[in-house]
Every structure is written in structure tokens, then in C-alpha cells.
């Protein structure tokens, strides 16, 4: 009768199976043999200090009173196992750099939605259409009313509809921007924006909803990739905002008065593009509610496009634009993590979703 089988050597997850005895690590000063590549050195050496917690972007609140809700996400939104593709992440970050400008964009769930376990209603879309210097970068963002049942779906549908139309017209739009054809740009962008809202109205009727229950505020930004073209084109309708930081001062380019004054004060001029020069005129706000602006950026400018969740505190709370001006006074644009920390600076009474896109001009 044969004896018991030989005992297998014990091993642990952190030790390779074939290693039955510890081996001596190669010395760092060992002489390489002729004809052989020197192997990697031992894993010992001076320890690399981990970044301190203080160096991480800090989320804090402005003002004397702390916001009602916690700063970090709480409950997750409910999920439908048959529609997992419709899940919306809490936060979206995007960034790019072309020619003379740097783009940062973020969309995050508001404190109220995080507390109640509701999905983010704001939507952010960034896309590059075309190639080479003829390419065009589009940033489209939309935000709906917190109480509207179809706000999230409407915001996503509106951004995608507008983006598809811009993509199909990319060559013509890029040519009009370089040539400074302001009237052609305005009419074309208003036409595609109206079509986007028309689709929302038709979809609301299909769902049996009121038009106000299935709509969203839209803001779009067109950025040429061509480094020789500094024209920036903004358009949209509904809730949202467009601001410019120039020489340390904020300008509200859609409302009278500087940010943080609640719309009071001296009206800021609107820069219009006519060929290669800028002229100043009244704000372009037709009765239809469509907003349009084409301007030549100056070195050092920062353009901020945002949904209503950020536009409201920018206009009503002086502490927020002042803090952002101080943070963005550095010559280099912030990284993605720092930009996210900047856009979620919290104030009591403002708990909606926030979506923002900022462009730094070199």
C-alpha cells in the first residue's frame, strides 16, 4: 500500500507559487554581465511622500451660514434594471486645449438632489467636429426646473439635437466664424435652436405633459480650433448665464449690472463681431428669448458659460464671483479637479444642479 501523497508547499497570495524560498534581491551596484541588459533594481530606496490632504481641492461654503445639506453625495438615484443605459453619474468633468485657449467643463448634482437620491437634471455635452484647423469645438449645456418631471430627459434631448445640427453644419459655421459673418451665424444658430425646442414641445405632447414640464434652459459655445481665430460664439435660450472675467473684474454679458448685484448697476456693453474688429452695442435679447453673442477674445480673458444653478448665485451673491476671480487670477488655468472644486463652492439657499464651462485665453 502506497503512503500518503507528498505535502504541497504552502503559499500565500503575496508570494508566487513557484517561489519555495526567499531569494536575495540583486544589489544596486552589481556589475552587469557582458551581453545582458541590466535588470531592474530593488524596490527599496527613498520613500516618496504622499501628497498632503491640504493640497487637495477643498469643498467649502461661502457666507456666514452653512448650507442645509451635506457637501458630499448621499443617496444614489433609483435604478431600473431594464434601462441601465439611462443612469446619470453624479459628476461629469471635461477638458481640452487648442491653440490659444484652454477649456474646462463640469456638471454636478445639486446638494438637494444628492440628499433626496434624485438624478442630476443638468446635462453637459462637449464635441469636436471636423479635423485640423477647420475643426469646431462645441460645448452645449442645459438645465431644467427641479420640479419638472421631464427636466433631465429634456435637457439631454435638447443638447443632443443642437449638437447634431451643429455637427452637420460644421464646415459652414467654421467658415462664417472666420469671416465674421455675424448675421449669418445668428440666424443659423437661432434656427437650429428653435428646432430643438420644437422637438421638446412635440415630445411633451406625446408624453401628455405641459410644455413647461418638458423643457430646459440651453447655452451653447462654439470655439474654432484654428489658433489664428479668436472669435467665440455663444447662443442659447431660457435659464442660464454668460459671464466674462477681464482684468480681474466680472461682467454679466446677458443682464444689466455686474455679477453679485442682483441685476442692478450700470449695464455692461455687448461686444459684437464685425469682421476682425469689436464694436460695442446694447444686449442682443430679441423678444423670442434667443440669446446670441459673437466676440473676439482678448489675451487673459476668461469666459464662463453656465446653467441656471450657477448663474443665479453668480448674479445674486457677491461672494461667489469675488472668490472665483481670486482663484482664477493665476496665469495658468486650473486643472480638472481644481475646476470642479471651484464650480461647487456652496452657498446657503442654492442647492440646484450646476453645470459650467470656462475658457481661458492665453
mmCIF file of C-alpha atoms in Angstrom:
data_model
loop_
_atom_site.group_PDB
_atom_site.id
_atom_site.type_symbol
_atom_site.label_atom_id
_atom_site.label_comp_id
_atom_site.label_asym_id
_atom_site.label_seq_id
_atom_site.Cartn_x
_atom_site.Cartn_y
_atom_site.Cartn_z
ATOM 1 C CA UNK A 1 0.000 0.000 0.000
ATOM 2 C CA UNK A 2 1.370 3.354 -1.018
ATOM 3 C CA UNK A 3 1.920 6.043 1.575
ATOM 4 C CA UNK A 4 0.192 9.440 1.785
ATOM 5 C CA UNK A 5 0.812 11.877 -1.096
ATOM 6 C CA UNK A 6 3.666 14.328 -0.621
ATOM 7 C CA UNK A 7 2.655 17.530 1.120
ATOM 8 C CA UNK A 8 2.414 20.512 -1.216
ATOM 9 C CA UNK A 9 4.327 23.660 -0.208
ATOM 10 C CA UNK A 10 2.083 26.263 1.395
ATOM 11 C CA UNK A 11 1.773 29.604 -0.355
ATOM 12 C CA UNK A 12 0.120 32.930 0.171
ATOM 13 C CA UNK A 13 -1.393 35.423 -2.246
ATOM 14 C CA UNK A 14 1.527 37.764 -1.838
ATOM 15 C CA UNK A 15 4.123 35.041 -2.564
ATOM 16 C CA UNK A 16 4.448 33.477 -6.059
ATOM 17 C CA UNK A 17 3.637 29.763 -6.166
ATOM 18 C CA UNK A 18 6.951 28.765 -7.693
ATOM 19 C CA UNK A 19 8.967 30.544 -5.006
ATOM 20 C CA UNK A 20 9.839 27.965 -2.351
ATOM 21 C CA UNK A 21 12.491 30.031 -0.621
ATOM 22 C CA UNK A 22 13.212 33.720 -0.413
ATOM 23 C CA UNK A 23 15.821 34.910 -2.835
ATOM 24 C CA UNK A 24 18.278 37.703 -2.273
ATOM 25 C CA UNK A 25 17.392 40.907 -4.077
ATOM 26 C CA UNK A 26 20.011 41.984 -6.629
ATOM 27 C CA UNK A 27 22.378 44.614 -5.414
ATOM 28 C CA UNK A 28 22.053 48.074 -6.863
ATOM 29 C CA UNK A 29 25.795 48.272 -7.515
ATOM 30 C CA UNK A 30 26.142 44.852 -9.130
ATOM 31 C CA UNK A 31 28.153 44.844 -12.344
ATOM 32 C CA UNK A 32 26.119 43.909 -15.403
ATOM 33 C CA UNK A 33 27.296 40.836 -17.256
ATOM 34 C CA UNK A 34 28.524 41.366 -20.816
ATOM 35 C CA UNK A 35 25.819 40.910 -23.412
ATOM 36 C CA UNK A 36 22.971 41.148 -20.911
ATOM 37 C CA UNK A 37 20.658 44.042 -20.204
ATOM 38 C CA UNK A 38 20.823 45.211 -16.605
ATOM 39 C CA UNK A 39 17.692 44.218 -14.702
ATOM 40 C CA UNK A 40 15.587 46.484 -12.589
ATOM 41 C CA UNK A 41 16.964 47.498 -9.259
ATOM 42 C CA UNK A 42 15.464 46.600 -5.893
ATOM 43 C CA UNK A 43 12.222 48.150 -4.750
ATOM 44 C CA UNK A 44 13.945 49.838 -1.866
ATOM 45 C CA UNK A 45 15.013 53.445 -1.840
ATOM 46 C CA UNK A 46 13.876 56.798 -0.540
ATOM 47 C CA UNK A 47 10.155 56.799 0.140
ATOM 48 C CA UNK A 48 8.063 59.177 -1.951
ATOM 49 C CA UNK A 49 5.940 61.353 0.288
ATOM 50 C CA UNK A 50 2.239 61.138 -0.396
ATOM 51 C CA UNK A 51 0.524 64.425 -1.253
ATOM 52 C CA UNK A 52 -0.866 66.066 1.822
ATOM 53 C CA UNK A 53 -4.603 66.282 2.314
ATOM 54 C CA UNK A 54 -4.351 70.062 2.449
ATOM 55 C CA UNK A 55 -3.184 70.110 -1.176
ATOM 56 C CA UNK A 56 -6.434 68.548 -2.387
ATOM 57 C CA UNK A 57 -9.250 70.794 -3.614
ATOM 58 C CA UNK A 58 -11.411 71.687 -0.649
ATOM 59 C CA UNK A 59 -15.185 71.972 -0.890
ATOM 60 C CA UNK A 60 -16.394 74.641 1.494
ATOM 61 C CA UNK A 61 -19.180 77.164 1.708
ATOM 62 C CA UNK A 62 -19.222 80.924 1.321
ATOM 63 C CA UNK A 63 -21.071 83.258 3.652
ATOM 64 C CA UNK A 64 -21.776 83.185 7.366
ATOM 65 C CA UNK A 65 -24.424 80.444 7.244
ATOM 66 C CA UNK A 66 -23.677 76.870 6.296
ATOM 67 C CA UNK A 67 -25.848 75.262 3.603
ATOM 68 C CA UNK A 68 -28.659 72.986 4.716
ATOM 69 C CA UNK A 69 -27.360 69.839 3.032
ATOM 70 C CA UNK A 70 -24.064 67.983 3.314
ATOM 71 C CA UNK A 71 -21.264 68.761 0.876
ATOM 72 C CA UNK A 72 -20.801 65.203 -0.411
ATOM 73 C CA UNK A 73 -23.259 62.879 -2.195
ATOM 74 C CA UNK A 74 -25.685 60.922 -0.045
ATOM 75 C CA UNK A 75 -28.290 58.630 -1.586
ATOM 76 C CA UNK A 76 -27.996 57.209 -5.087
ATOM 77 C CA UNK A 77 -30.909 57.613 -7.501
ATOM 78 C CA UNK A 78 -33.125 54.534 -8.011
ATOM 79 C CA UNK A 79 -32.185 52.363 -10.998
ATOM 80 C CA UNK A 80 -34.363 50.461 -13.457
ATOM 81 C CA UNK A 81 -32.727 47.134 -14.422
ATOM 82 C CA UNK A 82 -34.317 47.404 -17.872
ATOM 83 C CA UNK A 83 -32.901 50.899 -18.502
ATOM 84 C CA UNK A 84 -29.396 50.905 -17.056
ATOM 85 C CA UNK A 85 -28.167 52.926 -20.029
ATOM 86 C CA UNK A 86 -30.208 55.862 -18.731
ATOM 87 C CA UNK A 87 -28.265 56.122 -15.469
ATOM 88 C CA UNK A 88 -26.699 59.539 -14.942
ATOM 89 C CA UNK A 89 -23.441 59.928 -12.982
ATOM 90 C CA UNK A 90 -23.295 62.391 -10.112
ATOM 91 C CA UNK A 91 -20.489 64.415 -11.717
ATOM 92 C CA UNK A 92 -19.034 64.844 -15.209
ATOM 93 C CA UNK A 93 -15.691 66.521 -15.992
ATOM 94 C CA UNK A 94 -14.259 67.526 -19.360
ATOM 95 C CA UNK A 95 -11.277 69.499 -20.577
ATOM 96 C CA UNK A 96 -9.328 70.378 -23.720
ATOM 97 C CA UNK A 97 -6.658 72.745 -25.041
ATOM 98 C CA UNK A 98 -6.429 74.116 -28.567
ATOM 99 C CA UNK A 99 -4.327 76.951 -29.896
ATOM 100 C CA UNK A 100 -4.660 79.922 -27.573
ATOM 101 C CA UNK A 101 -7.395 78.657 -25.259
ATOM 102 C CA UNK A 102 -7.955 76.072 -22.524
ATOM 103 C CA UNK A 103 -11.399 74.603 -21.867
ATOM 104 C CA UNK A 104 -12.715 73.281 -18.565
ATOM 105 C CA UNK A 105 -16.258 71.949 -18.099
ATOM 106 C CA UNK A 106 -18.138 70.273 -15.254
ATOM 107 C CA UNK A 107 -21.675 69.193 -14.436
ATOM 108 C CA UNK A 108 -22.602 68.069 -10.930
ATOM 109 C CA UNK A 109 -25.667 67.077 -8.992
ATOM 110 C CA UNK A 110 -27.005 69.691 -6.615
ATOM 111 C CA UNK A 111 -26.978 69.301 -2.845
ATOM 112 C CA UNK A 112 -30.741 68.844 -2.751
ATOM 113 C CA UNK A 113 -30.724 66.042 -5.344
ATOM 114 C CA UNK A 114 -27.818 64.354 -3.575
ATOM 115 C CA UNK A 115 -29.715 64.401 -0.295
ATOM 116 C CA UNK A 116 -33.011 63.154 -1.781
ATOM 117 C CA UNK A 117 -31.458 60.490 -4.015
ATOM 118 C CA UNK A 118 -32.568 62.163 -7.243
ATOM 119 C CA UNK A 119 -30.700 62.049 -10.542
ATOM 120 C CA UNK A 120 -28.821 65.010 -11.955
ATOM 121 C CA UNK A 121 -31.097 67.036 -14.245
ATOM 122 C CA UNK A 122 -28.418 69.186 -15.869
ATOM 123 C CA UNK A 123 -26.736 67.855 -18.998
ATOM 124 C CA UNK A 124 -23.304 68.612 -20.474
ATOM 125 C CA UNK A 125 -22.098 67.742 -23.972
ATOM 126 C CA UNK A 126 -18.702 68.571 -25.470
ATOM 127 C CA UNK A 127 -17.707 67.565 -29.000
ATOM 128 C CA UNK A 128 -15.163 68.328 -31.711
ATOM 129 C CA UNK A 129 -16.473 68.309 -35.262
ATOM 130 C CA UNK A 130 -14.074 68.198 -38.208
ATOM 131 C CA UNK A 131 -10.296 67.922 -38.282
ATOM 132 C CA UNK A 132 -7.272 70.183 -38.488
ATOM 133 C CA UNK A 133 -7.655 73.944 -38.252
ATOM 134 C CA UNK A 134 -11.143 73.704 -39.773
ATOM 135 C CA UNK A 135 -12.461 71.793 -36.746
ATOM 136 C CA UNK A 136 -15.000 73.317 -34.397
ATOM 137 C CA UNK A 137 -15.446 72.605 -30.676
ATOM 138 C CA UNK A 138 -18.981 72.727 -29.296
ATOM 139 C CA UNK A 139 -19.955 72.938 -25.644
ATOM 140 C CA UNK A 140 -23.692 72.529 -25.038
ATOM 141 C CA UNK A 141 -25.221 72.564 -21.570
ATOM 142 C CA UNK A 142 -28.816 72.570 -20.409
ATOM 143 C CA UNK A 143 -30.670 72.596 -17.112
ATOM 144 C CA UNK A 144 -34.320 72.102 -16.267
ATOM 145 C CA UNK A 145 -36.587 73.068 -13.410
ATOM 146 C CA UNK A 146 -36.146 70.882 -10.319
ATOM 147 C CA UNK A 147 -39.925 70.436 -10.066
ATOM 148 C CA UNK A 148 -40.411 69.474 -13.732
ATOM 149 C CA UNK A 149 -40.829 65.691 -14.131
ATOM 150 C CA UNK A 150 -39.158 65.545 -17.541
ATOM 151 C CA UNK A 151 -36.347 68.039 -16.923
ATOM 152 C CA UNK A 152 -33.448 65.577 -17.160
ATOM 153 C CA UNK A 153 -34.696 63.937 -20.364
ATOM 154 C CA UNK A 154 -35.494 67.308 -21.938
ATOM 155 C CA UNK A 155 -32.026 68.711 -21.161
ATOM 156 C CA UNK A 156 -30.297 65.700 -22.700
ATOM 157 C CA UNK A 157 -32.517 65.662 -25.788
ATOM 158 C CA UNK A 158 -32.077 69.398 -26.372
ATOM 159 C CA UNK A 159 -28.267 69.255 -26.160
ATOM 160 C CA UNK A 160 -28.045 66.250 -28.452
ATOM 161 C CA UNK A 161 -30.419 67.744 -31.013
ATOM 162 C CA UNK A 162 -28.491 71.014 -31.167
ATOM 163 C CA UNK A 163 -25.126 69.226 -31.240
ATOM 164 C CA UNK A 164 -26.216 67.013 -34.149
ATOM 165 C CA UNK A 165 -27.324 70.075 -36.125
ATOM 166 C CA UNK A 166 -24.053 71.883 -35.403
ATOM 167 C CA UNK A 167 -22.082 68.825 -36.480
ATOM 168 C CA UNK A 168 -23.890 68.613 -39.792
ATOM 169 C CA UNK A 169 -23.232 72.319 -40.428
ATOM 170 C CA UNK A 170 -19.674 72.375 -39.090
ATOM 171 C CA UNK A 171 -17.943 73.473 -42.297
ATOM 172 C CA UNK A 172 -20.321 76.367 -42.936
ATOM 173 C CA UNK A 173 -20.258 77.501 -39.308
ATOM 174 C CA UNK A 174 -16.452 77.435 -39.168
ATOM 175 C CA UNK A 175 -16.268 79.482 -42.364
ATOM 176 C CA UNK A 176 -18.801 82.037 -41.077
ATOM 177 C CA UNK A 177 -16.899 82.400 -37.802
ATOM 178 C CA UNK A 178 -13.557 83.040 -39.524
ATOM 179 C CA UNK A 179 -15.157 85.538 -41.920
ATOM 180 C CA UNK A 180 -17.040 87.360 -39.140
ATOM 181 C CA UNK A 181 -20.496 86.823 -40.706
ATOM 182 C CA UNK A 182 -22.423 87.707 -37.578
ATOM 183 C CA UNK A 183 -25.884 87.887 -39.151
ATOM 184 C CA UNK A 184 -25.492 84.509 -40.838
ATOM 185 C CA UNK A 185 -24.307 82.932 -37.599
ATOM 186 C CA UNK A 186 -27.137 84.419 -35.579
ATOM 187 C CA UNK A 187 -29.883 83.341 -37.968
ATOM 188 C CA UNK A 188 -28.473 79.849 -38.420
ATOM 189 C CA UNK A 189 -27.986 79.188 -34.708
ATOM 190 C CA UNK A 190 -31.405 80.589 -33.853
ATOM 191 C CA UNK A 191 -32.968 78.336 -36.457
ATOM 192 C CA UNK A 192 -31.381 75.163 -35.087
ATOM 193 C CA UNK A 193 -32.182 76.224 -31.508
ATOM 194 C CA UNK A 194 -35.838 76.754 -32.417
ATOM 195 C CA UNK A 195 -35.906 73.300 -33.977
ATOM 196 C CA UNK A 196 -34.532 71.820 -30.781
ATOM 197 C CA UNK A 197 -37.261 73.418 -28.683
ATOM 198 C CA UNK A 198 -39.826 72.370 -31.271
ATOM 199 C CA UNK A 199 -38.830 68.759 -30.727
ATOM 200 C CA UNK A 200 -39.237 69.218 -26.983
ATOM 201 C CA UNK A 201 -42.767 70.558 -27.453
ATOM 202 C CA UNK A 202 -43.670 67.632 -29.695
ATOM 203 C CA UNK A 203 -42.249 65.145 -27.190
ATOM 204 C CA UNK A 204 -44.138 66.788 -24.332
ATOM 205 C CA UNK A 205 -47.384 66.331 -26.267
ATOM 206 C CA UNK A 206 -46.575 62.651 -26.825
ATOM 207 C CA UNK A 207 -45.991 62.180 -23.104
ATOM 208 C CA UNK A 208 -49.102 64.111 -22.144
ATOM 209 C CA UNK A 209 -47.084 66.757 -20.318
ATOM 210 C CA UNK A 210 -47.340 70.507 -20.274
ATOM 211 C CA UNK A 211 -44.630 72.265 -22.281
ATOM 212 C CA UNK A 212 -43.205 73.757 -19.077
ATOM 213 C CA UNK A 213 -42.782 70.249 -17.647
ATOM 214 C CA UNK A 214 -40.565 69.102 -20.515
ATOM 215 C CA UNK A 215 -38.128 71.877 -21.292
ATOM 216 C CA UNK A 216 -34.735 73.222 -20.258
ATOM 217 C CA UNK A 217 -32.560 76.297 -20.477
ATOM 218 C CA UNK A 218 -29.830 75.999 -23.113
ATOM 219 C CA UNK A 219 -26.408 77.563 -23.526
ATOM 220 C CA UNK A 220 -24.021 76.751 -26.372
ATOM 221 C CA UNK A 221 -20.447 77.796 -27.108
ATOM 222 C CA UNK A 222 -18.597 77.439 -30.418
ATOM 223 C CA UNK A 223 -14.781 77.514 -30.325
ATOM 224 C CA UNK A 224 -12.704 77.337 -33.512
ATOM 225 C CA UNK A 225 -9.644 75.100 -33.347
ATOM 226 C CA UNK A 226 -7.776 77.455 -35.715
ATOM 227 C CA UNK A 227 -5.226 79.281 -33.492
ATOM 228 C CA UNK A 228 -5.467 82.360 -35.731
ATOM 229 C CA UNK A 229 -9.192 82.783 -34.972
ATOM 230 C CA UNK A 230 -10.083 84.197 -31.559
ATOM 231 C CA UNK A 231 -13.807 84.596 -32.217
ATOM 232 C CA UNK A 232 -16.030 82.949 -29.590
ATOM 233 C CA UNK A 233 -19.716 82.408 -30.363
ATOM 234 C CA UNK A 234 -22.294 81.925 -27.592
ATOM 235 C CA UNK A 235 -26.017 81.240 -28.019
ATOM 236 C CA UNK A 236 -28.985 79.832 -26.148
ATOM 237 C CA UNK A 237 -32.359 80.456 -24.551
ATOM 238 C CA UNK A 238 -34.018 80.121 -21.166
ATOM 239 C CA UNK A 239 -32.307 79.976 -17.778
ATOM 240 C CA UNK A 240 -28.523 80.210 -17.679
ATOM 241 C CA UNK A 241 -25.769 82.762 -17.883
ATOM 242 C CA UNK A 242 -22.721 84.086 -19.706
ATOM 243 C CA UNK A 243 -20.011 85.934 -17.792
ATOM 244 C CA UNK A 244 -16.567 87.263 -18.606
ATOM 245 C CA UNK A 245 -13.634 87.842 -16.277
ATOM 246 C CA UNK A 246 -11.433 90.588 -17.699
ATOM 247 C CA UNK A 247 -8.655 92.390 -15.823
ATOM 248 C CA UNK A 248 -9.916 90.969 -12.528
ATOM 249 C CA UNK A 249 -13.494 92.204 -12.983
ATOM 250 C CA UNK A 250 -16.559 90.155 -13.842
ATOM 251 C CA UNK A 251 -19.049 91.251 -16.499
ATOM 252 C CA UNK A 252 -22.534 89.777 -16.838
ATOM 253 C CA UNK A 253 -22.941 89.653 -20.611
ATOM 254 C CA UNK A 254 -26.671 88.872 -20.516
ATOM 255 C CA UNK A 255 -28.035 91.157 -17.789
ATOM 256 C CA UNK A 256 -27.514 94.729 -16.670
ATOM 257 C CA UNK A 257 -25.107 95.173 -13.807
ATOM 258 C CA UNK A 258 -22.004 93.293 -12.708
ATOM 259 C CA UNK A 259 -22.364 89.834 -11.123
ATOM 260 C CA UNK A 260 -23.319 89.761 -7.475
ATOM 261 C CA UNK A 261 -25.551 92.851 -7.649
ATOM 262 C CA UNK A 262 -28.853 91.171 -8.461
ATOM 263 C CA UNK A 263 -29.072 92.868 -11.840
ATOM 264 C CA UNK A 264 -28.606 96.434 -10.597
ATOM 265 C CA UNK A 265 -25.904 98.871 -11.592
ATOM 266 C CA UNK A 266 -24.524 100.127 -14.846
ATOM 267 C CA UNK A 267 -25.325 97.996 -17.861
ATOM 268 C CA UNK A 268 -22.391 96.228 -19.436
ATOM 269 C CA UNK A 269 -21.911 96.565 -23.153
ATOM 270 C CA UNK A 270 -22.163 93.687 -25.567
ATOM 271 C CA UNK A 271 -19.268 93.062 -27.915
ATOM 272 C CA UNK A 272 -20.276 92.327 -31.479
ATOM 273 C CA UNK A 273 -18.077 90.876 -34.154
ATOM 274 C CA UNK A 274 -17.930 92.709 -37.466
ATOM 275 C CA UNK A 275 -15.086 91.262 -39.462
ATOM 276 C CA UNK A 276 -11.895 91.405 -37.398
ATOM 277 C CA UNK A 277 -12.902 94.190 -35.018
ATOM 278 C CA UNK A 278 -15.168 94.562 -31.994
ATOM 279 C CA UNK A 279 -17.851 97.172 -31.566
ATOM 280 C CA UNK A 280 -19.976 97.789 -28.505
ATOM 281 C CA UNK A 281 -23.747 97.870 -28.556
ATOM 282 C CA UNK A 282 -26.813 97.003 -26.493
ATOM 283 C CA UNK A 283 -27.517 93.493 -25.290
ATOM 284 C CA UNK A 284 -28.835 91.191 -28.020
ATOM 285 C CA UNK A 285 -32.076 89.892 -26.451
ATOM 286 C CA UNK A 286 -34.865 89.582 -29.031
ATOM 287 C CA UNK A 287 -38.448 89.039 -27.968
ATOM 288 C CA UNK A 288 -38.194 85.329 -28.778
ATOM 289 C CA UNK A 289 -35.760 84.870 -25.862
ATOM 290 C CA UNK A 290 -32.915 83.679 -28.092
ATOM 291 C CA UNK A 291 -29.525 84.959 -26.938
ATOM 292 C CA UNK A 292 -26.551 85.379 -29.221
ATOM 293 C CA UNK A 293 -23.097 86.819 -28.862
ATOM 294 C CA UNK A 294 -20.042 86.729 -31.114
ATOM 295 C CA UNK A 295 -16.916 88.413 -29.811
ATOM 296 C CA UNK A 296 -13.167 88.433 -30.325
ATOM 297 C CA UNK A 297 -11.461 87.297 -27.126
ATOM 298 C CA UNK A 298 -8.560 89.204 -25.637
ATOM 299 C CA UNK A 299 -5.492 87.577 -24.082
ATOM 300 C CA UNK A 300 -6.142 86.984 -20.390
ATOM 301 C CA UNK A 301 -9.943 86.793 -20.709
ATOM 302 C CA UNK A 302 -11.926 84.029 -19.017
ATOM 303 C CA UNK A 303 -15.370 83.247 -20.415
ATOM 304 C CA UNK A 304 -17.848 81.417 -18.164
ATOM 305 C CA UNK A 305 -20.955 79.726 -19.555
ATOM 306 C CA UNK A 306 -23.300 78.121 -17.027
ATOM 307 C CA UNK A 307 -26.718 76.704 -16.284
ATOM 308 C CA UNK A 308 -29.238 78.410 -14.037
ATOM 309 C CA UNK A 309 -27.972 76.607 -10.937
ATOM 310 C CA UNK A 310 -24.708 78.563 -11.091
ATOM 311 C CA UNK A 311 -25.938 81.686 -12.886
ATOM 312 C CA UNK A 312 -28.319 82.582 -10.043
ATOM 313 C CA UNK A 313 -25.699 82.776 -7.248
ATOM 314 C CA UNK A 314 -23.275 84.460 -9.647
ATOM 315 C CA UNK A 315 -25.823 87.258 -10.097
ATOM 316 C CA UNK A 316 -27.215 87.400 -6.574
ATOM 317 C CA UNK A 317 -24.290 86.688 -4.226
ATOM 318 C CA UNK A 318 -21.231 88.937 -4.451
ATOM 319 C CA UNK A 319 -19.099 86.432 -2.527
ATOM 320 C CA UNK A 320 -19.161 83.837 -5.311
ATOM 321 C CA UNK A 321 -17.844 85.942 -8.238
ATOM 322 C CA UNK A 322 -15.292 87.521 -5.894
ATOM 323 C CA UNK A 323 -13.998 84.105 -4.800
ATOM 324 C CA UNK A 324 -13.823 82.808 -8.365
ATOM 325 C CA UNK A 325 -11.992 85.941 -9.515
ATOM 326 C CA UNK A 326 -9.394 85.386 -6.795
ATOM 327 C CA UNK A 327 -8.989 81.695 -7.624
ATOM 328 C CA UNK A 328 -8.732 82.314 -11.360
ATOM 329 C CA UNK A 329 -6.217 85.150 -11.080
ATOM 330 C CA UNK A 330 -3.348 82.713 -11.627
ATOM 331 C CA UNK A 331 -1.703 82.805 -15.066
ATOM 332 C CA UNK A 332 -2.338 79.088 -15.625
ATOM 333 C CA UNK A 333 -5.882 77.668 -15.836
ATOM 334 C CA UNK A 334 -6.912 75.274 -13.053
ATOM 335 C CA UNK A 335 -6.749 71.536 -13.559
ATOM 336 C CA UNK A 336 -9.885 69.441 -13.758
ATOM 337 C CA UNK A 337 -10.031 68.656 -10.035
ATOM 338 C CA UNK A 338 -9.436 72.290 -9.074
ATOM 339 C CA UNK A 339 -12.078 73.479 -11.546
ATOM 340 C CA UNK A 340 -14.592 71.063 -10.046
ATOM 341 C CA UNK A 341 -13.821 72.408 -6.571
ATOM 342 C CA UNK A 342 -14.349 75.947 -7.861
ATOM 343 C CA UNK A 343 -17.701 75.255 -9.507
ATOM 344 C CA UNK A 344 -19.143 73.590 -6.404
ATOM 345 C CA UNK A 345 -18.399 76.413 -3.976
ATOM 346 C CA UNK A 346 -21.521 76.279 -1.850
ATOM 347 C CA UNK A 347 -23.851 78.982 -0.549
ATOM 348 C CA UNK A 348 -26.910 78.614 1.617
ATOM 349 C CA UNK A 349 -30.107 78.724 -0.416
ATOM 350 C CA UNK A 350 -28.568 77.458 -3.685
ATOM 351 C CA UNK A 351 -28.861 73.671 -3.895
ATOM 352 C CA UNK A 352 -29.672 73.042 -7.583
ATOM 353 C CA UNK A 353 -27.549 71.211 -10.145
ATOM 354 C CA UNK A 354 -24.639 73.180 -11.538
ATOM 355 C CA UNK A 355 -23.087 72.992 -14.976
ATOM 356 C CA UNK A 356 -20.307 75.284 -16.140
ATOM 357 C CA UNK A 357 -17.841 75.642 -18.992
ATOM 358 C CA UNK A 358 -14.968 78.112 -18.782
ATOM 359 C CA UNK A 359 -12.456 79.163 -21.441
ATOM 360 C CA UNK A 360 -9.097 80.686 -20.541
ATOM 361 C CA UNK A 361 -7.394 82.742 -23.227
ATOM 362 C CA UNK A 362 -3.603 82.638 -23.356
#
